[in-house]
């Protein structure tokens, strides 16, 4: 669910909401970014063979792509 928010929140905001709603979508994007960072850190701490593996780079790219605020 969080991944869909990260992918579609900005588009939904631009299509259906006015400029006053931007702050709420910015807060939502920051919360999603915090979730992605927490997931990355917890995975680094508790999953074996995660560091610099395929799933690490997927999660890292999700963080980079979310950082549009």
mmCIF file of N, CA and C in Angstrom:
data_model
loop_
_atom_site.group_PDB
_atom_site.id
_atom_site.type_symbol
_atom_site.label_atom_id
_atom_site.label_comp_id
_atom_site.label_asym_id
_atom_site.label_seq_id
_atom_site.Cartn_x
_atom_site.Cartn_y
_atom_site.Cartn_z
ATOM 1 N N UNK A 1 0.812 -1.200 0.000
ATOM 2 C CA UNK A 1 0.000 0.000 0.000
ATOM 3 C C UNK A 1 0.858 1.267 0.000
ATOM 4 N N UNK A 2 1.927 1.240 0.760
ATOM 5 C CA UNK A 2 2.808 2.402 0.847
ATOM 6 C C UNK A 2 3.475 2.665 -0.499
ATOM 7 N N UNK A 3 3.761 1.613 -1.229
ATOM 8 C CA UNK A 3 4.400 1.786 -2.534
ATOM 9 C C UNK A 3 3.467 2.494 -3.522
ATOM 10 N N UNK A 4 2.184 2.179 -3.459
ATOM 11 C CA UNK A 4 1.229 2.863 -4.329
ATOM 12 C C UNK A 4 1.107 4.341 -3.970
ATOM 13 N N UNK A 5 1.162 4.629 -2.681
ATOM 14 C CA UNK A 5 1.132 6.034 -2.260
ATOM 15 C C UNK A 5 2.353 6.763 -2.806
ATOM 16 N N UNK A 6 3.510 6.129 -2.694
ATOM 17 C CA UNK A 6 4.736 6.759 -3.182
ATOM 18 C C UNK A 6 4.679 7.000 -4.687
ATOM 19 N N UNK A 7 4.082 6.081 -5.405
ATOM 20 C CA UNK A 7 4.040 6.210 -6.859
ATOM 21 C C UNK A 7 2.960 7.171 -7.353
ATOM 22 N N UNK A 8 1.820 7.200 -6.689
ATOM 23 C CA UNK A 8 0.667 7.886 -7.259
ATOM 24 C C UNK A 8 0.232 9.156 -6.536
ATOM 25 N N UNK A 9 0.742 9.427 -5.352
ATOM 26 C CA UNK A 9 0.235 10.558 -4.567
ATOM 27 C C UNK A 9 0.412 11.883 -5.294
ATOM 28 N N UNK A 10 1.554 12.099 -5.885
ATOM 29 C CA UNK A 10 1.792 13.371 -6.569
ATOM 30 C C UNK A 10 0.866 13.533 -7.775
ATOM 31 N N UNK A 11 0.665 12.480 -8.527
ATOM 32 C CA UNK A 11 -0.226 12.556 -9.693
ATOM 33 C C UNK A 11 -1.674 12.799 -9.266
ATOM 34 N N UNK A 12 -2.119 12.113 -8.225
ATOM 35 C CA UNK A 12 -3.480 12.316 -7.723
ATOM 36 C C UNK A 12 -3.645 13.745 -7.226
ATOM 37 N N UNK A 13 -2.632 14.254 -6.552
ATOM 38 C CA UNK A 13 -2.689 15.624 -6.061
ATOM 39 C C UNK A 13 -2.835 16.613 -7.213
ATOM 40 N N UNK A 14 -2.069 16.440 -8.258
ATOM 41 C CA UNK A 14 -2.115 17.373 -9.384
ATOM 42 C C UNK A 14 -3.406 17.258 -10.185
ATOM 43 N N UNK A 15 -3.976 16.051 -10.270
ATOM 44 C CA UNK A 15 -5.176 15.867 -11.080
ATOM 45 C C UNK A 15 -6.456 16.306 -10.374
ATOM 46 N N UNK A 16 -6.560 16.039 -9.071
ATOM 47 C CA UNK A 16 -7.850 16.190 -8.413
ATOM 48 C C UNK A 16 -7.911 17.254 -7.318
ATOM 49 N N UNK A 17 -6.789 17.810 -6.904
ATOM 50 C CA UNK A 17 -6.797 18.732 -5.774
ATOM 51 C C UNK A 17 -6.190 20.075 -6.176
ATOM 52 N N UNK A 18 -6.525 21.091 -5.400
ATOM 53 C CA UNK A 18 -5.985 22.417 -5.681
ATOM 54 C C UNK A 18 -4.680 22.628 -4.908
ATOM 55 N N UNK A 19 -4.140 23.819 -5.027
ATOM 56 C CA UNK A 19 -2.827 24.137 -4.456
ATOM 57 C C UNK A 19 -2.818 24.044 -2.925
ATOM 58 N N UNK A 20 -3.949 24.278 -2.284
ATOM 59 C CA UNK A 20 -4.004 24.225 -0.818
ATOM 60 C C UNK A 20 -3.749 22.821 -0.278
ATOM 61 N N UNK A 21 -3.970 21.792 -1.074
ATOM 62 C CA UNK A 21 -3.779 20.421 -0.617
ATOM 63 C C UNK A 21 -2.323 19.973 -0.700
ATOM 64 N N UNK A 22 -1.461 20.781 -1.280
ATOM 65 C CA UNK A 22 -0.059 20.397 -1.453
ATOM 66 C C UNK A 22 0.622 20.063 -0.129
ATOM 67 N N UNK A 23 0.335 20.815 0.910
ATOM 68 C CA UNK A 23 0.993 20.583 2.194
ATOM 69 C C UNK A 23 0.643 19.203 2.745
ATOM 70 N N UNK A 24 -0.577 18.756 2.559
ATOM 71 C CA UNK A 24 -0.980 17.436 3.050
ATOM 72 C C UNK A 24 -0.296 16.317 2.271
ATOM 73 N N UNK A 25 -0.159 16.513 0.986
ATOM 74 C CA UNK A 25 0.534 15.512 0.186
ATOM 75 C C UNK A 25 2.039 15.541 0.458
ATOM 76 N N UNK A 26 2.580 16.695 0.777
ATOM 77 C CA UNK A 26 3.995 16.768 1.170
ATOM 78 C C UNK A 26 4.230 16.014 2.479
ATOM 79 N N UNK A 27 3.335 16.181 3.425
ATOM 80 C CA UNK A 27 3.445 15.444 4.698
ATOM 81 C C UNK A 27 3.324 13.950 4.457
ATOM 82 N N UNK A 28 2.391 13.561 3.597
ATOM 83 C CA UNK A 28 2.235 12.143 3.267
ATOM 84 C C UNK A 28 3.500 11.594 2.622
ATOM 85 N N UNK A 29 4.112 12.355 1.742
ATOM 86 C CA UNK A 29 5.343 11.915 1.080
ATOM 87 C C UNK A 29 6.487 11.790 2.086
ATOM 88 N N UNK A 30 6.567 12.695 3.033
ATOM 89 C CA UNK A 30 7.604 12.614 4.070
ATOM 90 C C UNK A 30 7.398 11.378 4.935
ATOM 91 N N UNK A 31 6.148 11.065 5.270
ATOM 92 C CA UNK A 31 5.871 9.852 6.054
ATOM 93 C C UNK A 31 6.255 8.585 5.289
ATOM 94 N N UNK A 32 5.985 8.575 3.995
ATOM 95 C CA UNK A 32 6.377 7.427 3.167
ATOM 96 C C UNK A 32 7.900 7.320 3.105
ATOM 97 N N UNK A 33 8.571 8.437 2.987
ATOM 98 C CA UNK A 33 10.033 8.436 2.971
ATOM 99 C C UNK A 33 10.593 7.897 4.285
ATOM 100 N N UNK A 34 10.016 8.299 5.394
ATOM 101 C CA UNK A 34 10.448 7.782 6.702
ATOM 102 C C UNK A 34 10.214 6.283 6.787
ATOM 103 N N UNK A 35 9.089 5.811 6.263
ATOM 104 C CA UNK A 35 8.814 4.369 6.244
ATOM 105 C C UNK A 35 9.860 3.626 5.420
ATOM 106 N N UNK A 36 10.199 4.135 4.249
ATOM 107 C CA UNK A 36 11.199 3.482 3.407
ATOM 108 C C UNK A 36 12.573 3.450 4.081
ATOM 109 N N UNK A 37 12.952 4.534 4.727
ATOM 110 C CA UNK A 37 14.248 4.578 5.419
ATOM 111 C C UNK A 37 14.264 3.592 6.580
ATOM 112 N N UNK A 38 13.163 3.533 7.331
ATOM 113 C CA UNK A 38 13.080 2.579 8.447
ATOM 114 C C UNK A 38 13.156 1.142 7.938
ATOM 115 N N UNK A 39 12.481 0.866 6.839
ATOM 116 C CA UNK A 39 12.535 -0.481 6.254
ATOM 117 C C UNK A 39 13.964 -0.834 5.836
ATOM 118 N N UNK A 40 14.657 0.112 5.232
ATOM 119 C CA UNK A 40 16.033 -0.130 4.803
ATOM 120 C C UNK A 40 16.940 -0.397 6.001
ATOM 121 N N UNK A 41 16.824 0.406 7.026
ATOM 122 C CA UNK A 41 17.676 0.245 8.208
ATOM 123 C C UNK A 41 17.380 -1.075 8.914
ATOM 124 N N UNK A 42 16.101 -1.399 9.106
ATOM 125 C CA UNK A 42 15.753 -2.652 9.773
ATOM 126 C C UNK A 42 16.192 -3.866 8.949
ATOM 127 N N UNK A 43 16.061 -3.785 7.655
ATOM 128 C CA UNK A 43 16.514 -4.891 6.800
ATOM 129 C C UNK A 43 18.029 -5.052 6.865
ATOM 130 N N UNK A 44 18.746 -3.933 6.897
ATOM 131 C CA UNK A 44 20.206 -4.010 7.027
ATOM 132 C C UNK A 44 20.616 -4.663 8.344
ATOM 133 N N UNK A 45 19.857 -4.383 9.388
ATOM 134 C CA UNK A 45 20.200 -4.917 10.709
ATOM 135 C C UNK A 45 19.837 -6.388 10.876
ATOM 136 N N UNK A 46 18.727 -6.824 10.295
ATOM 137 C CA UNK A 46 18.195 -8.139 10.643
ATOM 138 C C UNK A 46 18.145 -9.165 9.517
ATOM 139 N N UNK A 47 18.385 -8.781 8.293
ATOM 140 C CA UNK A 47 18.359 -9.754 7.196
ATOM 141 C C UNK A 47 19.780 -10.094 6.763
ATOM 142 N N UNK A 48 20.034 -11.378 6.647
ATOM 143 C CA UNK A 48 21.339 -11.818 6.159
ATOM 144 C C UNK A 48 21.406 -11.623 4.644
ATOM 145 N N UNK A 49 22.586 -11.357 4.147
ATOM 146 C CA UNK A 49 22.854 -11.184 2.716
ATOM 147 C C UNK A 49 22.012 -10.072 2.091
ATOM 148 N N UNK A 50 21.627 -9.102 2.873
ATOM 149 C CA UNK A 50 20.838 -7.986 2.358
ATOM 150 C C UNK A 50 21.723 -6.830 1.889
ATOM 151 N N UNK A 51 22.819 -6.630 2.581
ATOM 152 C CA UNK A 51 23.687 -5.489 2.320
ATOM 153 C C UNK A 51 24.240 -5.546 0.896
ATOM 154 N N UNK A 52 23.952 -4.499 0.131
ATOM 155 C CA UNK A 52 24.385 -4.338 -1.262
ATOM 156 C C UNK A 52 23.876 -5.432 -2.197
ATOM 157 N N UNK A 53 22.831 -6.140 -1.777
ATOM 158 C CA UNK A 53 22.201 -7.138 -2.629
ATOM 159 C C UNK A 53 21.119 -6.501 -3.500
ATOM 160 N N UNK A 54 20.433 -7.331 -4.239
ATOM 161 C CA UNK A 54 19.418 -6.858 -5.173
ATOM 162 C C UNK A 54 18.304 -6.111 -4.458
ATOM 163 N N UNK A 55 17.769 -6.670 -3.369
ATOM 164 C CA UNK A 55 16.671 -6.030 -2.648
ATOM 165 C C UNK A 55 17.118 -4.741 -1.950
ATOM 166 N N UNK A 56 18.373 -4.695 -1.547
ATOM 167 C CA UNK A 56 18.896 -3.452 -0.978
ATOM 168 C C UNK A 56 18.806 -2.333 -2.002
ATOM 169 N N UNK A 57 19.226 -2.609 -3.225
ATOM 170 C CA UNK A 57 19.214 -1.574 -4.255
ATOM 171 C C UNK A 57 17.792 -1.194 -4.662
ATOM 172 N N UNK A 58 16.854 -2.134 -4.604
ATOM 173 C CA UNK A 58 15.455 -1.785 -4.867
ATOM 174 C C UNK A 58 14.928 -0.829 -3.799
ATOM 175 N N UNK A 59 15.193 -1.156 -2.536
ATOM 176 C CA UNK A 59 14.749 -0.288 -1.448
ATOM 177 C C UNK A 59 15.448 1.065 -1.497
ATOM 178 N N UNK A 60 16.722 1.062 -1.810
ATOM 179 C CA UNK A 60 17.472 2.313 -1.902
ATOM 180 C C UNK A 60 16.929 3.188 -3.028
ATOM 181 N N UNK A 61 16.602 2.581 -4.157
ATOM 182 C CA UNK A 61 16.050 3.354 -5.272
ATOM 183 C C UNK A 61 14.663 3.886 -4.923
ATOM 184 N N UNK A 62 13.894 3.169 -4.120
ATOM 185 C CA UNK A 62 12.590 3.668 -3.682
ATOM 186 C C UNK A 62 12.765 4.925 -2.835
ATOM 187 N N UNK A 63 13.793 4.950 -2.015
ATOM 188 C CA UNK A 63 14.060 6.133 -1.195
ATOM 189 C C UNK A 63 14.464 7.307 -2.086
ATOM 190 N N UNK A 64 15.323 7.055 -3.033
ATOM 191 C CA UNK A 64 15.788 8.115 -3.922
ATOM 192 C C UNK A 64 14.621 8.664 -4.763
ATOM 193 N N UNK A 65 13.766 7.781 -5.256
ATOM 194 C CA UNK A 65 12.641 8.224 -6.092
ATOM 195 C C UNK A 65 11.587 8.964 -5.272
ATOM 196 N N UNK A 66 11.456 8.657 -4.011
ATOM 197 C CA UNK A 66 10.473 9.312 -3.160
ATOM 198 C C UNK A 66 10.931 10.711 -2.779
ATOM 199 N N UNK A 67 12.233 10.947 -2.791
ATOM 200 C CA UNK A 67 12.782 12.220 -2.332
ATOM 201 C C UNK A 67 12.578 13.317 -3.380
ATOM 202 N N UNK A 68 11.335 13.673 -3.627
ATOM 203 C CA UNK A 68 11.027 14.750 -4.553
ATOM 204 C C UNK A 68 10.436 15.949 -3.840
ATOM 205 N N UNK A 69 10.327 15.869 -2.534
ATOM 206 C CA UNK A 69 9.715 16.960 -1.752
ATOM 207 C C UNK A 69 10.623 18.158 -1.727
#
